[in-house]
Short mmCIF file of C-alpha atoms (C1' of nucleotides) in Angstrom, two decimals:
data_model
loop_
_atom_site.label_atom_id
_atom_site.label_comp_id
_atom_site.label_asym_id
_atom_site.label_seq_id
_atom_site.Cartn_x
_atom_site.Cartn_y
_atom_site.Cartn_z
CA MET S 1 106.64 106.94 156.38
CA ARG S 2 109.46 107.66 154.17
CA GLU S 3 109.73 104.07 153.23
CA GLU S 4 106.26 104.00 152.03
CA ASP S 5 107.01 106.72 149.66
CA SER S 6 109.66 104.86 147.83
CA ASN S 7 107.39 101.94 147.90
CA TRP S 8 104.48 103.50 146.23
CA PHE S 9 106.67 104.95 143.68
CA SER S 10 107.99 101.61 142.72
CA LYS S 11 104.58 100.19 142.45
CA TRP S 12 103.38 103.05 140.44
CA GLU S 13 106.33 102.80 138.20
CA ASP S 14 105.74 99.17 137.82
CA GLU S 15 102.34 99.59 136.50
CA LEU S 16 103.24 102.09 133.93
CA PRO S 17 102.11 100.91 130.61
CA PRO S 18 104.72 100.45 127.98
CA PRO S 19 105.04 103.20 125.47
CA GLU S 20 103.53 101.03 122.87
CA GLU S 21 100.30 101.14 124.61
CA LEU S 22 100.32 104.80 124.92
CA MET S 23 101.00 105.61 121.40
CA PRO S 24 97.87 104.34 119.83
CA LEU S 25 95.85 106.23 122.25
CA SER S 26 97.26 109.55 121.46
CA GLN S 27 96.73 108.77 117.90
CA SER S 28 93.20 107.77 117.93
CA LEU S 29 92.27 110.60 120.12
CA ILE S 30 91.67 112.56 117.06
CA THR S 31 91.51 111.54 113.53
CA PRO S 32 94.38 112.59 111.39
CA ASP S 33 92.31 114.42 108.91
CA LEU S 34 90.57 116.27 111.57
CA ALA S 35 93.77 117.27 113.16
CA LEU S 36 95.26 118.41 109.96
CA ALA S 37 92.16 120.16 109.00
CA PHE S 38 92.22 122.15 112.12
CA ASN S 39 95.83 122.87 111.94
CA ILE S 40 96.66 121.07 115.05
CA PRO S 41 100.40 120.90 115.13
CA SER S 42 100.62 117.65 116.91
CA ALA S 43 98.58 116.14 114.26
CA HIS S 44 100.47 113.46 112.59
CA HIS S 45 99.57 111.01 109.99
CA GLN S 46 98.41 111.45 106.60
CA THR S 47 94.95 112.14 105.71
CA PRO S 48 92.68 109.94 103.83
CA PRO S 49 91.72 111.19 100.50
CA PRO S 50 88.20 112.36 100.35
CA PRO S 51 86.44 109.18 99.64
CA PRO S 52 83.17 109.94 98.04
CA SER S 53 82.10 106.50 99.00
CA HIS S 54 84.49 104.20 100.71
CA PRO S 55 87.62 103.57 98.91
CA PRO S 56 89.21 100.34 99.88
CA GLN S 57 92.62 101.22 100.97
CA SER S 58 94.46 104.42 100.89
CA THR S 59 94.06 105.34 104.44
CA ALA S 60 93.53 104.17 107.85
CA LEU S 61 96.95 103.66 109.04
CA SER S 62 95.91 103.78 112.51
CA SER S 63 96.22 100.49 114.10
CA GLN S 64 98.92 100.04 116.52
CA PRO S 65 101.93 98.19 117.59
CA ASN S 66 102.40 94.60 118.16
CA SER S 67 100.66 94.54 121.41
CA SER S 68 97.02 94.71 120.71
CA ALA S 69 95.61 94.53 117.32
CA GLU S 70 92.17 94.63 118.59
CA PHE S 71 91.23 98.15 119.07
CA ASP S 72 92.29 99.69 115.93
CA SER S 73 90.23 102.23 114.29
CA PRO S 74 90.08 100.74 110.89
CA GLU S 75 88.11 103.10 108.92
CA LEU S 76 89.12 106.56 109.61
CA SER S 77 86.89 107.92 107.04
CA GLY S 78 85.61 105.07 105.08
CA ALA S 79 83.37 104.06 107.87
CA GLY S 80 81.08 106.74 106.91
CA GLY S 81 79.95 108.61 109.86
CA GLY S 82 80.34 105.68 112.06
CA GLY S 83 83.10 104.40 114.17
CA GLY S 84 86.43 106.07 113.67
CA GLY S 85 85.68 109.62 112.91
CA GLY S 86 82.65 109.48 115.03
CA SER S 87 84.34 111.51 117.65
CA GLY S 88 81.50 113.84 117.41
CA ALA S 89 82.94 116.03 114.81
CA ALA S 90 80.18 117.06 112.60
CA GLY S 91 80.80 117.91 108.98
CA SER S 92 84.48 117.33 108.96
CA ASP S 93 84.54 116.27 105.40
CA GLU S 94 84.75 119.72 104.07
CA PRO S 95 88.33 120.58 104.82
CA ALA S 96 89.42 117.05 104.44
CA ARG S 97 89.37 117.56 100.75
CA THR S 98 92.23 119.96 100.72
CA LEU S 99 94.51 118.17 103.03
CA LYS S 100 97.88 117.04 102.13
CA ARG S 101 99.39 113.85 103.15
CA PRO S 102 102.74 113.81 104.76
CA ARG S 103 105.57 112.70 102.68
CA LEU S 104 106.11 109.05 102.62
CA VAL S 105 109.34 107.78 103.95
CA TRP S 106 110.63 104.86 102.07
CA THR S 107 112.31 102.79 104.63
CA PRO S 108 114.48 99.95 103.52
CA GLN S 109 111.77 97.58 104.46
CA LEU S 110 109.12 99.31 102.59
CA HIS S 111 111.39 99.39 99.65
CA LYS S 112 112.07 95.75 100.08
CA ARG S 113 108.43 95.11 99.81
CA PHE S 114 108.33 97.19 96.74
CA VAL S 115 111.10 95.24 95.13
CA ASP S 116 109.50 92.01 96.03
CA ALA S 117 106.29 93.11 94.51
CA VAL S 118 107.95 94.10 91.31
CA ALA S 119 109.92 90.93 91.23
CA HIS S 120 106.94 88.78 91.66
CA LEU S 121 104.80 90.62 89.28
CA GLY S 122 107.30 90.45 86.55
CA ILE S 123 108.52 93.57 84.97
CA LYS S 124 105.73 93.65 82.54
CA ASN S 125 103.03 93.80 85.06
CA ALA S 126 104.86 95.89 87.46
CA VAL S 127 103.06 99.10 87.03
CA PRO S 128 102.23 101.45 89.81
CA LYS S 129 98.75 100.34 90.40
CA THR S 130 99.53 96.70 90.46
CA ILE S 131 102.54 97.13 92.56
CA MET S 132 100.60 99.14 94.98
CA GLN S 133 98.00 96.48 95.26
CA LEU S 134 100.45 93.75 95.74
CA MET S 135 102.25 95.61 98.38
CA SER S 136 99.04 96.18 100.12
CA VAL S 137 100.37 98.64 102.51
CA ASP S 138 97.63 100.83 103.60
CA GLY S 139 98.01 104.45 103.04
CA LEU S 140 100.26 103.81 100.15
CA THR S 141 99.05 105.55 97.07
CA ARG S 142 99.57 104.84 93.47
CA GLU S 143 101.49 108.01 93.13
CA ASN S 144 103.79 107.08 95.91
CA VAL S 145 104.61 103.99 94.04
CA ALA S 146 104.77 105.66 90.69
CA SER S 147 107.24 108.15 91.91
CA HIS S 148 109.32 105.55 93.54
CA LEU S 149 109.16 103.33 90.54
CA GLN S 150 110.37 106.05 88.33
CA LYS S 151 113.39 106.56 90.41
CA TYR S 152 113.96 102.92 90.76
CA ARG S 153 114.00 102.44 87.05
CA LEU S 154 116.61 105.06 86.68
CA TYR S 155 118.59 103.28 89.26
CA LEU S 156 118.30 100.04 87.39
CA LYS S 157 119.42 101.64 84.20
CA ARG S 158 122.38 103.05 85.88
CA MET S 159 123.22 99.67 87.19
CA GLN S 160 123.02 98.02 83.86
CA GLY S 161 125.33 100.53 82.38
CA ILE S 162 127.83 99.98 85.02
CA SER S 163 127.75 96.27 85.00
CA ASN S 164 128.42 95.99 81.31
CA ASN S 165 131.00 98.60 81.30
CA GLY S 166 133.47 97.38 83.75
CA GLY S 167 131.75 96.98 86.96
CA ALA S 168 131.48 93.30 86.37
CA GLY S 169 132.39 91.29 89.33
CA ASN S 170 131.69 94.13 91.54
CA ASN S 171 128.11 94.96 91.41
CA SER S 172 127.36 94.92 95.01
CA PRO S 173 124.92 97.57 95.96
CA ALA S 174 127.41 99.43 97.97
CA ALA S 175 129.87 99.57 95.16
CA LEU S 176 127.30 100.70 92.72
CA SER S 177 126.00 103.44 94.81
CA ALA S 178 129.52 104.48 95.28
CA SER S 179 129.76 105.09 91.60
CA GLY S 180 128.57 108.51 92.34
CA MET S 181 126.17 108.78 89.52
CA ASP S 182 123.05 109.76 91.18
CA PRO S 183 123.42 109.38 94.83
CA ALA S 184 119.96 110.65 95.28
CA THR S 185 117.96 107.65 96.20
CA ASP S 186 120.66 105.17 95.67
CA HIS S 187 121.24 104.62 99.24
CA LEU S 188 117.79 103.45 99.69
CA PHE S 189 117.83 101.31 96.64
CA ALA S 190 121.05 99.78 97.64
CA THR S 191 119.49 98.42 100.74
CA SER S 192 117.63 95.90 98.74
CA PRO S 193 119.32 93.58 96.38
CA VAL S 194 118.21 93.90 92.84
CA PRO S 195 116.81 90.73 91.45
CA ALA S 196 118.94 89.59 88.59
CA HIS S 197 116.25 89.61 85.99
CA PHE S 198 115.71 93.28 86.51
CA LEU S 199 118.96 93.87 84.85
CA HIS S 200 118.40 91.50 82.04
CA PRO S 201 115.34 92.60 80.26
CA GLY S 202 113.98 90.21 77.78
CA ARG S 203 114.82 87.14 79.70
CA PRO S 204 112.22 85.00 81.27
CA ASN S 205 112.80 84.40 84.83
CA SER S 206 111.75 81.72 87.11
CA GLU S 207 110.50 83.41 90.07
CA HIS S 208 106.96 84.27 90.18
CA PHE S 209 104.10 82.33 88.96
CA LEU S 210 101.90 84.25 91.12
CA PRO S 211 98.49 84.07 89.61
CA PHE S 212 98.00 87.64 90.29
CA VAL S 213 96.80 87.38 93.71
CA PRO S 214 94.55 90.32 93.87
CA VAL S 215 95.28 91.44 97.25
CA ALA S 216 92.53 93.81 96.66
CA ALA S 217 90.44 91.30 98.38
CA MET S 218 91.39 92.86 101.58
CA GLN S 219 90.27 96.14 100.40
CA HIS S 220 86.80 95.85 101.51
CA HIS S 221 87.98 95.50 104.94
CA HIS S 222 90.44 97.33 106.98
CA GLN S 223 93.77 96.85 108.44
CA MET S 224 96.82 95.72 106.97
CA PRO S 225 98.29 93.08 105.06
CA VAL S 226 98.14 90.50 107.62
CA VAL S 227 99.95 87.84 105.90
CA GLY S 228 99.95 84.20 105.94
CA PRO S 229 100.09 81.53 108.49
CA GLY S 230 102.47 81.82 111.29
CA GLN S 231 104.10 84.97 110.25
CA HIS S 232 104.58 87.73 112.59
CA HIS S 233 106.93 89.99 110.88
CA HIS S 234 104.44 92.10 109.16
CA GLN S 235 104.15 94.03 112.29
CA GLN S 236 106.98 96.11 111.19
CA LEU S 237 105.28 97.11 108.07
CA GLN S 238 102.45 98.40 110.04
CA GLN S 239 104.72 100.26 112.23
CA GLN S 240 106.31 102.18 109.55
CA PHE S 241 103.13 103.49 108.36
CA ARG S 242 101.60 104.07 111.60
CA HIS S 243 102.98 107.11 113.00
CA PHE S 244 103.78 109.32 110.31
CA GLY S 245 103.65 112.13 112.42
CA SER S 246 106.37 113.01 114.69
CA SER S 247 107.03 115.67 112.23
CA PRO S 248 110.59 116.65 112.61
CA PRO S 249 111.30 120.25 111.94
CA ASN S 250 111.28 119.25 108.41
CA GLY S 251 107.73 118.44 107.94
CA GLN S 252 108.32 114.88 107.16
CA PHE S 253 107.18 112.14 109.28
CA GLU S 254 109.44 109.58 110.53
CA ASN S 255 108.80 106.18 111.61
CA PRO S 256 110.49 105.43 114.81
CA PHE S 257 112.00 102.51 113.19
CA MET S 258 114.71 102.28 110.73
CA ARG S 259 115.68 105.80 110.85
CA GLN S 260 117.50 105.49 114.03
CA SER S 261 119.77 102.60 114.26
CA GLN S 262 118.47 99.18 114.43
CA PRO S 263 120.08 96.95 111.97
CA GLN S 264 117.83 94.19 112.76
CA VAL S 265 117.96 91.54 110.25
CA GLN S 266 115.00 89.42 110.32
CA ARG S 267 114.45 86.43 108.29
CA ILE S 268 114.59 86.33 104.67
CA GLY S 269 111.85 84.44 103.19
CA THR S 270 110.07 83.90 100.07
CA PRO S 271 106.74 85.24 99.24
CA VAL S 272 103.92 83.47 100.73
CA HIS S 273 101.67 82.37 98.08
CA SER S 274 99.60 79.97 99.93
CA SER S 275 96.43 81.09 101.39
CA ASN S 276 96.10 80.25 104.94
CA GLY S 277 92.39 80.08 104.95
CA SER S 278 92.40 82.50 107.69
CA GLY S 279 90.08 84.81 105.99
CA VAL S 280 92.84 87.16 105.31
CA PRO S 281 93.88 87.61 101.80
CA PRO S 282 97.26 86.22 101.28
CA ALA S 283 99.19 89.20 100.47
CA PHE S 284 102.48 88.06 99.43
CA GLY S 285 105.64 89.26 100.87
CA GLU S 286 106.32 89.35 104.44
CA ASP S 287 109.92 89.26 104.83
CA LEU S 288 111.96 91.85 106.33
CA GLU S 289 115.52 92.02 105.73
CA SER S 290 118.35 94.32 105.62
CA ALA S 291 118.13 97.42 107.57
CA THR S 292 119.96 100.57 107.23
CA ALA S 293 120.64 103.29 109.53
CA THR S 294 120.33 106.24 107.33
CA ASN S 295 122.16 107.91 109.99
CA GLY S 296 125.32 105.99 109.85
CA ARG S 297 124.51 104.45 106.55
CA LYS S 298 125.27 101.00 107.51
CA VAL S 299 124.05 98.98 104.67
CA LEU S 300 124.05 95.47 105.60
CA THR S 301 122.70 93.41 102.89
CA LEU S 302 122.66 89.81 103.30
CA PHE S 303 120.66 88.02 100.87
CA PRO S 304 119.71 84.62 99.63
CA THR S 305 121.05 85.26 96.21
CA GLY S 306 124.19 86.31 97.84
CA ASP S 307 127.01 84.66 96.12
CA ASP S 308 129.18 85.67 98.86
"C1'" DA U 1 91.98 106.67 83.24
"C1'" DC U 2 96.39 104.82 83.31
"C1'" DG U 3 101.31 104.72 82.55
"C1'" DC U 4 105.88 106.78 81.38
"C1'" DC U 5 109.15 110.29 81.54
"C1'" DA U 6 111.61 114.65 82.37
"C1'" DA U 7 111.53 118.65 84.76
"C1'" DT U 8 110.43 121.03 88.52
"C1'" DA U 9 108.72 122.06 93.13
"C1'" DT U 10 108.72 121.41 98.12
"C1'" DA F 1 118.36 114.74 100.03
"C1'" DA F 2 114.19 112.46 99.28
"C1'" DT F 3 109.51 112.76 97.57
"C1'" DA F 4 105.82 114.94 95.32
"C1'" DT F 5 103.79 117.25 91.59
"C1'" DT F 6 103.22 118.70 87.04
"C1'" DG F 7 103.01 118.66 82.09
"C1'" DG F 8 103.40 116.35 77.73
"C1'" DC F 9 102.72 112.34 75.48
"C1'" DG F 10 101.24 107.49 74.17
#
DNA sequence: ACGCCAATAT
DNA sequence: AATATTGGCG
């Protein structure tokens, strides 16, 4: 009889679903806004802005990990009283108006996407709104981008100053950030190589002829920037936005990803500008790249432009 | 309404 | 420290 015990345990253990499958469940059990509205501590996620109608993006970072992309609850609020929020909550729109989104965590990858977007838009067109659209990361707001952009510009300025002052030859991100000028966000910024033309204003570059692919196309639907043809890396992007919640004692949300220690370098690619005809709007970027462990600040930046 | 920036708040 | 928010201005 004893043997059976150990046996059933094994079996039981065997059938345990992977964590990935559990996560989404706990998330969709209650809509973020609802949770926040009701002050439920475990409530994670941001909350969709009160969409008078149905704003395209801006919310719905539900979805779930790589495993099954089928049962996502796309429209958390946009659906109108239908699917997602249909948990039975009645007039839940009232409090939703006052809710605050969690702070966005700019992971190296998210930043990478940002940089790519700016790079491909050209500095002239790289304004918050456009950048945001190009990035097509759901939940990302214009203000998120604007704020980030502001800081990024300062960073670029700093870099220019340095490079023409004596830093020539040594303008590797690490070195620059080490300059100790404004260590604020530099660590983040340093995780993504700065395209050369950012530093040389006034010079035409040869990177992006992107005919302004209005990623907005996807807006009327849900989900994320599922990118081109055989790519599968975008998963990560989803992931970072997905669980905002595990609010650390700080109130921020972390994504279980880069924050820990997973210097996983994926492939470096170039923007995908070819539509795949898959029905999904060809967002552009999709590459993931350097990763940093903000913990041990291990900035590994390998890059195509690397003259190393 | 958007964008930019500096300052300030969290 | 890293983001968000605000206020003043084009």
